Amino acid sequence: MSAVAVANKPIEQRVAEAYLRIETLEAEFRTVTIGGLLRERAGTHASTLAINIFERGECLTYAQLDHESNRYAHALQGFGVRKGDRIGVMLPNRIEFFIVFFAIAKLGGVMVPVNMRFTPREIEYVLSDTQATFAIVDETVMAAFSAMDCWPDSLEKQKIIGVGQPFSTSGALLSALLNGAPESTVDVAAAPDDLAVIAHTSGTTGFPKGCMLTHEWFAVSAYDWAHFDSCPYSRYLCWSPFFYILGPMQLLKCFYQGGTLYQAQQLSSSKFAEWIEDYAIESCLLPEFIARHVSRDAVKSLKQVTCSLGWSVEAIREFRMKFNIRAANIYGMAEIGMGSAFIGDVPEMEEAGSLGHRAMFRQMQLVNEDGGPTPIGEVGELWVKGRGLFSGYWNKPEANAAQFDGEWFKTGDLMRRNELGYYWFVGRKKDMIRRSNENIAASEVEAIVREISEVADVAAVPVVDARRGEEVKIVVELKSGFQSSEWLVKRIVEHARGRLAAFKVPRYIAFTPKLPRNSSEKIVKRDLVNVPDPLAGAYDSEEGHWR
């Protein structure tokens, strides 16, 4: 539909048409397992390139990926992997990771992705939390993996599969297991409601909680995201690590379209426009700080972008005016998959900074502190329910009881809604920091910093950052007799680097004689956030100077 025709049609009519389209798509949805989706595409798009890890020169067609994942599944089965087993997977964006994902799914196993940046302490927690009985580990992180102080009781060292060069701590090499493995379909019946992945996401209690994601979760989420696109595209770009749930979601979204996913090793602001131009990318997640500096010629192949890290209203308007490319914020999280989206021609809501209307198979409501409904235009906590939500937190009955009210999941995010059913993000009820698509529990950062003998107490808070969305800042109260110094800052940073993944390490360190507290002695973080210049007087550990 032309822009003129859209503008001449009343917005209420266009919104009604969007909701009708959602209902039609919901009726057309046919659930499928992860392995089943790949088999379908191998039948309909056999010779089409499914994935191209261009920086490594690794690529597979749909037929090749289907056959290779069958071989991997047979190899893992021969090594002892059975349906329901949890398998820790600690790999970078290399072709083996993508094949392993489908192989485990075909076996009815449960993949437990482990962040490549995790320290031995964090690796041990994830594996012990899920009682993983197998692990597939890359050569580049085998040293950190082997350095776990407390080895997980469930994981025998001979059940570790190494990828790459041989290591004494691995029980077998993946390449050796694959020798002679057939390409035939594995005779295991995985069902849509079977658990496929346990993805750890940070919570306010410190250590991350394992979200139980079924094959249905992936099918619903990918189907929904695929239909967010204005039309099917053939060339998608992904820069997310595959151990982060955003990676598999984008891959399966692409598979619904029968397109090719061009996979980068990591986000690069200097190479992003080059990637789009070189591979004629049509759709991607695009961070705002990169969008502000790309040229019209570099992105001429782009037809649509999803706004990564939440663009400002001004940035969305400027981008659409400059490039005439659709750009919109959407909302999702590991627990619910897609929560909101835009379907239909309602550019007014996209350009107003809305996160969209309810996604497919989602019901949404805003709830006040007293549990009652929030009036239109006012702020409340978002609760979500519907088909394909996560199955709860692994082995966390207390967290499940706190986060669910019947079928409703309490997101912890504060939003407002207009009379048309469109939502706007306002803030977080949870004590969380979101840095470059990674959720960071403030309490985990604080617990590590409190281990330092000179620290009396500490508060971790978010600081707005144009590149990463938010950065981690800590405000430190020292014990009597100690003073702030560059030496102490470096001691704090080095201790954090040894105990936390790199993305959790505080960038900014500030000191205060006394942290603000209420009558119950609880730290009042809003007094630390709501200041004219949150960086004034803080040490920037990335740039190495006081601000």
Steps between C-alpha positions, in 0.01 A plus 500: 500500500636844412581756768223723369241224521612419856476864605148530356367198688390568862745367756223313682424306182864414444539381860189283465649351182825430685319307773304307238829411332634372835196277547539364145867421554423331831246277327753410228776408745605136507728403782825327416811380683839661439620197306170479316533857372847425364374183329218697338738762364741233381208366296382835361832691478760223479763691300437840663779622725366474855789658689817682403751568779683732266792599723595133540420392144249242627164445334236228450189462288176385661556145372860495624401634843229235528740221405782627721273539803389139446866392507563703815188352662619145427846585634361647822264206538794261464681699770209437736274805463133412549169685488467741792875519571636850564806585290708806580617668178778758517582595142555820299314578177652214304314259275520215755284696744215534253517133405515395867188707572294301249664169590412533868147606407458196275612273786249656737791623711517832682767750399644713779687786328792637702615856439851499349595790728408322822762449769560152654273599790210581263557194282484272803176660616319452167609136463426412863167683494378294202670172607660483156635152425685591178689807376622613157785750542701710256877489496523874577323470837610154613745658745228703674266200490763275660575759771169451685580483873203280583445250221128434435394172660287403199776543240762227461816625330487222243162640387660823374519537122770733370465703180826589329839394630536200738499575873585270788185601685264398220365149483472505122539722197189583300685437174587146613143423608375598155710239320263260327183665639208452255283778352175311561227648719539421870222280633399719797158660536537859621168672571410873490457514877837333567769714659755616240717760675568625852608860448639683802384855550604725785251564778491733796617227739852486356589187308301455177192281482454235233203570272348174377430546128310236304493429127163678502660811652741519206230426241263769630774761550661447159166487317390824665826683425500374140160659442613830649678547168308688234563207263728193485863597456785283379810651666518562874792619715557380858782622725379349828701219663314172449527424873266796555139402425468782247726299266284184467187717477639692202618179335159334523325821393714487186414132454128579503568729204730253324771766496874512565642614834831683475659453841772729637734407784401802706357849463738743328411864445785546252402200283120506524428711192758300305320176589167638381649617174715193430221248562204709380331461840126569495410471870690517828509616860661843488640685805419871510861616541591325173190621315596861566823464302414286197471647154210464259713310248623250760150389601323520163419125515324532838123480498425477872680516834407401851623760746755341729540624860194724467537801277390849601193649332718756324735234364214296351351807330836615365588155367169453321517848347862461390485146359128432445550168680261359756645513853316410819562398860353169614493330840603155611692305762621145553199411713231606252677508163325765295278721715408782265540572130369709211280339238327719246541859382501716813817709462366761743547256790845387384622857467351588840742255666241236582607137549195393302186303573477149644696239309335185368376259767558762769259662744633804683374702794639779717461451874522745790685436826174384658448242224223694328487606133687815399287766324581597140794740485629421850805294595476142621699176502461291186358149548496256207344162429440285194612206290869416490614689811796351685427210734633676808843527659700179529501366854381835643156442657522816712578717197216339303258566783608864516498565125172333407143582591316203355586505128616862511877564501609820675767656279623759749490764224297816539297620203206711395237421237282715277138443397609322179689229688853627434761493777787728608791397723541718811752322723584190699349382822788253530846603619660423166753658266483420127831540323527411130208255512636332815295508821715568807371454854614793711507270803756266341738789423451637853567162663835469322612855585404447867761222517770771498612565856501881473137518381226564756216490246434562132214574261502411131286721276451552126642794310357587158748428221449581131691194380404227744162621624615500862833472679568368850590755764574419863490745790727380778486580872835419661566377851627747757865586450510441124499762225423488130800472271593385153675201659177395669303547179738268317475246783120503471511462121756218507302313765182539294675381183609185676152418629260640241454469125650800321162654414407510872816679615420858611623763261445794736609503866397781732545542875276655762542557873155351560255324269144642518266277702136499606361439850547125449868552413439394140710686243290751303637455150280763340704761689811364327340493154303824498796740504592772246820326388523133607862476378636803684781393734492137386799304375463369144671159506475465122674829421718500814428841652275692743211688345 
